[in-house]
Amino acid sequence: MSAIAAAAASEALAQDAQLPPLTVEGTKPAAKKKAAAKKAPTAAPAAVAPAPMAAPTTAAAKAVAPSEVPYTVPAGVSVVTGEELATYGNGSLDDALRAQPGTFTRMSPQNAGLAVNIRGFEGSGRVNTNIDGVRQNFRFTGHEAQGFAYIDPSLIAGIEIERGAVSTAGGAGALAGAANLRTLDVQDILLPGQTVGGLTSTTWGTNSQRFTGLAAAAAQSAGVGIAGAVGRRNPADYENGNGVTVPLTFQDLYSGLFKANFQINEENSLRFGGVFYNNDFFANSYYQQVISNTFTAKYAYKPIDNDLIDFRLNGYRNEVTMKYGTDASPTVGTPPQGSSWGRVMDDDGWGFDVSNVSRFRLGGVLVRSEYGYEYFRDDVDAYNRYQPAALGGVNPSGTSSIGGAFSETTFSQGIFDFIAGLRYDTYTLNGSGTLVTPLPPLPVGPYTVDRSEGGFSPKLTLSAKPYTWFQPYVTYSQTFRAPTISETLAGGSHPGATTFAFQANPFLESESQEGWEFGFNTAYDGAIVRDDIFRLKADYFTMGIENYITACPAPGGAVYFCNAAGESTVQGVELQSMYDAGYVFAGASYTYTHTDLPSQTAGFGAPNYVPEHTAIGSLGVRLLARKLTLGGRVSYFSETDVGAVNSTPGPGQPPPYASRFMPGYTVVDFFSNYTFSENLDVGLNVNNLFDEDYTPALSTTFTSPSGQCFGSNSPGCNTTGIGRTVYLTAKARF
């Protein structure tokens, strides 16, 4: 995410020295990225990844390690390194993201998709989730998160998270932030100095997790780098902490990627990539297959000795197909596999962004200005290949696009940085449908939607560095999010129901957000012993949201998406810290979130409240000349509100949840790694060490084929958190 690189670069400007770009996604030359990776330690605390043993004292001294980037940026950002991901057993992206402040995920024990939540906002593009900088816009309305990104965790090399408004590429249409999942590239596979090499990783897990495998190879020579990887995982149904099998939690995943990088000359580079995903699983009462393919083409031009030009042009395409297969509990339909059997949802998306960075002086003021334009379009086709009249059920077809011109300029003088960001975004939405009940001024019957709108989104940040170890900042921002195809054109009836209908709302207005953030960064070396480092980042945020889109009852018992009246408020505190003395390291994160957003009706989306308190702490040691790493992590989540609407009985129906609050819980993990050489290391991780019986906060409920309820706190229901699981991993480079 270029916004992180831009904000981090202000540190260099303030010291009259230019840092190399710090974004993880392809902004550093391969040689420099490899050098930075070599400085990182071989093991990381779970909550916050550790930094190199000797921290730089000035920006000009050396590049900042990825794990230290958040502590140099005057904004709510976090970075998950590959070393940190390795401490989460089988590379769980949900667990790794939940360990970052202000960041959460909606977890489904069945659906393999990733749904990122930032500061209590999720689904429908409120958080822009990217794979290698490519937007993942697949939308889905059901008992789920209303949006997923599909990626094999084995292919992930790092994650960047930016909370709040994003003024540069990747910020169009995002209400609360963005996350970028960077996949393996040449520099992640080859050892320093290698021109040809490979990487293999094999993980075996108890609790029916079976084997997970990754094989990757890369080569580089004369300005050309080529990389490829294939992945495989097929876990079976796991047991919860009470020894009860949670049914249909299997996956059958094949994945892969390729990268081709060309350094044409000192000034020009060209990069191509593809990431592939093919998975079979069970969710929403159906066996499903998801195929997701992501393609990238990136050009960069940086003239020598010309600070006014640092040009980038990125193009991408993303294709996602979800197919409903055999129904596990047939009800109606021909053939008799259920009314949604045969459903297909295709989302073909493409887009580009173009930007330039100029660096210059205005008298005694150092200036870094990034400006450009981004655009993306999605064509959604929802249909039923066996029952044409069923169409896509509640999920409609249509087209939408968002484009935006943006700029972010940093003015640095003395101890102060002033960052002025401004974007103007426009959106279009086209489609048609049929109203089931009147929605004035439209009567019952067919309708057509052809909408467009635009708006400005400013972001202003003032930061200071009165001491080398202390950086306070304050940010004001505005953002807006256009309604999606799924929200505007929803329709149809609930499978198996004759009176419960879904209603479209072509009059939905865009959500808008106005907020403040107050925070500081602390970076202190030699806090206890000579070579140790201590980092701390803290902020308070408050966000006011108007026209928040949520589920509402319609006449005749239907449900539709509407704009909530008045202003909703979300506010909270975010803390993250790390300490590393070489032989001992520690990390911690804490999030407090208070919200009065309207609760989301379960079944037309999913309950959306995050726990009020989340705290993650880790502690570890490095022994035997730092070849052996041993550590533990404690994760605490307070009780979770599911909303009054989900704990109140409906007409002749029990509520989805027996009470309004899901119980809080604490989970303890153990992680370890032994490095035999630079070519081989072995890790042993134990997730849920004490076999806690729990249901993860913000998780999706579901019903098994036998009708046994899982995932809620209703009487007789079982918990869905995975029980004690041991993972043994061997990673080899050659």
PDB file of C-alpha atoms in Angstrom, residues 429-557:
ATOM      1  CA  LEU A 429     -24.041   1.299 -10.485  1.00  0.00           C
ATOM      2  CA  ASN A 430     -26.231  -0.369 -13.101  1.00  0.00           C
ATOM      3  CA  GLY A 431     -28.707  -3.226 -12.882  1.00  0.00           C
ATOM      4  CA  SER A 432     -32.346  -4.247 -12.797  1.00  0.00           C
ATOM      5  CA  GLY A 433     -34.751  -6.275 -10.702  1.00  0.00           C
ATOM      6  CA  THR A 434     -38.293  -6.628  -9.458  1.00  0.00           C
ATOM      7  CA  LEU A 435     -39.794  -5.062  -6.333  1.00  0.00           C
ATOM      8  CA  VAL A 436     -41.765  -7.542  -4.242  1.00  0.00           C
ATOM      9  CA  THR A 437     -43.533  -4.865  -2.187  1.00  0.00           C
ATOM     10  CA  PRO A 438     -44.014  -1.148  -2.879  1.00  0.00           C
ATOM     11  CA  LEU A 439     -41.062   1.097  -2.050  1.00  0.00           C
ATOM     12  CA  PRO A 440     -42.267   4.635  -2.817  1.00  0.00           C
ATOM     13  CA  PRO A 441     -42.069   6.088  -5.326  1.00  0.00           C
ATOM     14  CA  LEU A 442     -41.640   2.725  -7.086  1.00  0.00           C
ATOM     15  CA  PRO A 443     -44.571   0.302  -7.243  1.00  0.00           C
ATOM     16  CA  VAL A 444     -44.377  -3.481  -7.262  1.00  0.00           C
ATOM     17  CA  GLY A 445     -42.836  -4.731 -10.478  1.00  0.00           C
ATOM     18  CA  PRO A 446     -39.661  -4.476 -12.577  1.00  0.00           C
ATOM     19  CA  TYR A 447     -37.255  -1.546 -12.268  1.00  0.00           C
ATOM     20  CA  THR A 448     -33.895  -0.397 -13.652  1.00  0.00           C
ATOM     21  CA  VAL A 449     -31.046   1.304 -11.758  1.00  0.00           C
ATOM     22  CA  ASP A 450     -28.549   3.620 -13.462  1.00  0.00           C
ATOM     23  CA  ARG A 451     -26.813   5.716 -10.812  1.00  0.00           C
ATOM     24  CA  SER A 452     -23.660   7.775 -10.468  1.00  0.00           C
ATOM     25  CA  GLU A 453     -22.280  10.035  -7.749  1.00  0.00           C
ATOM     26  CA  GLY A 454     -19.061  11.687  -6.650  1.00  0.00           C
ATOM     27  CA  GLY A 455     -17.523  13.299  -3.606  1.00  0.00           C
ATOM     28  CA  PHE A 456     -14.379  14.683  -1.988  1.00  0.00           C
ATOM     29  CA  SER A 457     -12.508  12.900   0.821  1.00  0.00           C
ATOM     30  CA  PRO A 458      -9.898  15.039   2.614  1.00  0.00           C
ATOM     31  CA  LYS A 459      -7.328  13.784   5.121  1.00  0.00           C
ATOM     32  CA  LEU A 460      -5.076  16.113   7.122  1.00  0.00           C
ATOM     33  CA  THR A 461      -2.313  15.018   9.511  1.00  0.00           C
ATOM     34  CA  LEU A 462       0.009  17.098  11.670  1.00  0.00           C
ATOM     35  CA  SER A 463       2.875  15.299  13.381  1.00  0.00           C
ATOM     36  CA  ALA A 464       5.908  16.434  15.318  1.00  0.00           C
ATOM     37  CA  LYS A 465       9.130  14.883  16.534  1.00  0.00           C
ATOM     38  CA  PRO A 466      10.313  16.970  19.502  1.00  0.00           C
ATOM     39  CA  TYR A 467      12.594  14.102  20.521  1.00  0.00           C
ATOM     40  CA  THR A 468      14.185  11.371  18.418  1.00  0.00           C
ATOM     41  CA  TRP A 469      12.171   8.792  20.354  1.00  0.00           C
ATOM     42  CA  PHE A 470       8.755  10.491  20.422  1.00  0.00           C
ATOM     43  CA  GLN A 471       6.324  11.407  17.616  1.00  0.00           C
ATOM     44  CA  PRO A 472       2.783  12.648  18.449  1.00  0.00           C
ATOM     45  CA  TYR A 473       0.249  13.253  15.665  1.00  0.00           C
ATOM     46  CA  VAL A 474      -3.371  14.242  15.000  1.00  0.00           C
ATOM     47  CA  THR A 475      -5.459  13.378  11.914  1.00  0.00           C
ATOM     48  CA  TYR A 476      -8.781  14.596  10.561  1.00  0.00           C
ATOM     49  CA  SER A 477     -10.419  12.669   7.712  1.00  0.00           C
ATOM     50  CA  GLN A 478     -13.568  12.116   5.679  1.00  0.00           C
ATOM     51  CA  THR A 479     -14.461   9.099   3.550  1.00  0.00           C
ATOM     52  CA  PHE A 480     -17.504   7.732   1.763  1.00  0.00           C
ATOM     53  CA  ARG A 481     -18.613   4.307   0.505  1.00  0.00           C
ATOM     54  CA  ALA A 482     -21.063   3.775  -2.327  1.00  0.00           C
ATOM     55  CA  PRO A 483     -23.728   1.047  -1.970  1.00  0.00           C
ATOM     56  CA  THR A 484     -22.864  -2.223  -3.670  1.00  0.00           C
ATOM     57  CA  ILE A 485     -24.759  -4.219  -6.260  1.00  0.00           C
ATOM     58  CA  SER A 486     -25.646  -6.755  -3.564  1.00  0.00           C
ATOM     59  CA  GLU A 487     -27.132  -4.092  -1.274  1.00  0.00           C
ATOM     60  CA  THR A 488     -29.003  -2.113  -3.917  1.00  0.00           C
ATOM     61  CA  LEU A 489     -30.449  -4.946  -6.003  1.00  0.00           C
ATOM     62  CA  ALA A 490     -31.011  -7.721  -3.435  1.00  0.00           C
ATOM     63  CA  GLY A 491     -34.119  -9.790  -4.071  1.00  0.00           C
ATOM     64  CA  GLY A 492     -35.746 -13.197  -4.078  1.00  0.00           C
ATOM     65  CA  SER A 493     -36.990 -15.402  -1.241  1.00  0.00           C
ATOM     66  CA  HIS A 494     -35.214 -17.286   1.508  1.00  0.00           C
ATOM     67  CA  PRO A 495     -34.558 -20.919   0.438  1.00  0.00           C
ATOM     68  CA  GLY A 496     -37.267 -23.180   1.818  1.00  0.00           C
ATOM     69  CA  ALA A 497     -39.492 -20.255   2.816  1.00  0.00           C
ATOM     70  CA  THR A 498     -42.638 -19.020   1.084  1.00  0.00           C
ATOM     71  CA  THR A 499     -43.302 -15.829   3.065  1.00  0.00           C
ATOM     72  CA  PHE A 500     -39.795 -14.543   3.895  1.00  0.00           C
ATOM     73  CA  ALA A 501     -38.688 -12.343   0.975  1.00  0.00           C
ATOM     74  CA  PHE A 502     -35.779 -10.020   0.281  1.00  0.00           C
ATOM     75  CA  GLN A 503     -36.408  -6.569  -1.104  1.00  0.00           C
ATOM     76  CA  ALA A 504     -34.271  -4.361  -3.338  1.00  0.00           C
ATOM     77  CA  ASN A 505     -33.668  -0.694  -2.503  1.00  0.00           C
ATOM     78  CA  PRO A 506     -32.579   1.354  -5.529  1.00  0.00           C
ATOM     79  CA  PHE A 507     -32.699   4.505  -3.370  1.00  0.00           C
ATOM     80  CA  LEU A 508     -29.788   3.613  -1.087  1.00  0.00           C
ATOM     81  CA  GLU A 509     -27.459   6.512  -0.362  1.00  0.00           C
ATOM     82  CA  SER A 510     -23.701   6.358   0.162  1.00  0.00           C
ATOM     83  CA  GLU A 511     -22.272   5.972   3.647  1.00  0.00           C
ATOM     84  CA  SER A 512     -20.103   8.879   4.806  1.00  0.00           C
ATOM     85  CA  GLN A 513     -17.592   9.036   7.635  1.00  0.00           C
ATOM     86  CA  GLU A 514     -15.959  11.938   9.458  1.00  0.00           C
ATOM     87  CA  GLY A 515     -13.371  11.237  12.092  1.00  0.00           C
ATOM     88  CA  TRP A 516     -10.401  12.203  14.230  1.00  0.00           C
ATOM     89  CA  GLU A 517      -7.365  10.236  15.368  1.00  0.00           C
ATOM     90  CA  PHE A 518      -4.904  11.254  18.082  1.00  0.00           C
ATOM     91  CA  GLY A 519      -1.801   9.132  18.568  1.00  0.00           C
ATOM     92  CA  PHE A 520       1.925   8.856  19.124  1.00  0.00           C
ATOM     93  CA  ASN A 521       4.898   6.634  18.304  1.00  0.00           C
ATOM     94  CA  THR A 522       7.735   5.825  20.676  1.00  0.00           C
ATOM     95  CA  ALA A 523      10.994   4.246  19.545  1.00  0.00           C
ATOM     96  CA  TYR A 524      13.638   3.835  22.234  1.00  0.00           C
ATOM     97  CA  ASP A 525      16.942   1.946  22.031  1.00  0.00           C
ATOM     98  CA  GLY A 526      18.886   0.760  25.050  1.00  0.00           C
ATOM     99  CA  ALA A 527      15.839   0.820  27.314  1.00  0.00           C
ATOM    100  CA  ILE A 528      17.141  -1.887  29.693  1.00  0.00           C
ATOM    101  CA  VAL A 529      20.322  -3.279  28.166  1.00  0.00           C
ATOM    102  CA  ARG A 530      22.651  -1.722  25.616  1.00  0.00           C
ATOM    103  CA  ASP A 531      21.428  -3.392  22.407  1.00  0.00           C
ATOM    104  CA  ASP A 532      17.725  -3.783  23.113  1.00  0.00           C
ATOM    105  CA  ILE A 533      14.885  -1.929  21.400  1.00  0.00           C
ATOM    106  CA  PHE A 534      11.485  -0.822  22.660  1.00  0.00           C
ATOM    107  CA  ARG A 535       8.663   0.330  20.388  1.00  0.00           C
ATOM    108  CA  LEU A 536       5.199   1.604  21.318  1.00  0.00           C
ATOM    109  CA  LYS A 537       2.339   2.898  19.198  1.00  0.00           C
ATOM    110  CA  ALA A 538      -0.949   4.211  20.627  1.00  0.00           C
ATOM    111  CA  ASP A 539      -3.955   6.074  19.307  1.00  0.00           C
ATOM    112  CA  TYR A 540      -7.497   7.136  20.110  1.00  0.00           C
ATOM    113  CA  PHE A 541      -9.975   7.366  17.245  1.00  0.00           C
ATOM    114  CA  THR A 542     -13.550   8.551  16.881  1.00  0.00           C
ATOM    115  CA  MET A 543     -15.625   8.151  13.725  1.00  0.00           C
ATOM    116  CA  GLY A 544     -19.113   9.480  12.955  1.00  0.00           C
ATOM    117  CA  ILE A 545     -20.995   7.616  10.188  1.00  0.00           C
ATOM    118  CA  GLU A 546     -24.075   8.890   8.418  1.00  0.00           C
ATOM    119  CA  ASN A 547     -26.381   6.799   6.214  1.00  0.00           C
ATOM    120  CA  TYR A 548     -24.929   3.542   7.549  1.00  0.00           C
ATOM    121  CA  ILE A 549     -26.369   0.705   5.461  1.00  0.00           C
ATOM    122  CA  THR A 550     -27.969  -2.126   7.416  1.00  0.00           C
ATOM    123  CA  ALA A 551     -30.887  -4.568   7.208  1.00  0.00           C
ATOM    124  CA  CYS A 552     -34.399  -3.241   7.840  1.00  0.00           C
ATOM    125  CA  PRO A 553     -37.886  -4.783   7.837  1.00  0.00           C
ATOM    126  CA  ALA A 554     -40.076  -3.974   4.837  1.00  0.00           C
ATOM    127  CA  PRO A 555     -43.864  -4.173   4.473  1.00  0.00           C
ATOM    128  CA  GLY A 556     -45.232  -7.674   4.140  1.00  0.00           C
ATOM    129  CA  GLY A 557     -42.466  -9.324   6.158  1.00  0.00           C
TER     130      GLY A 557
END
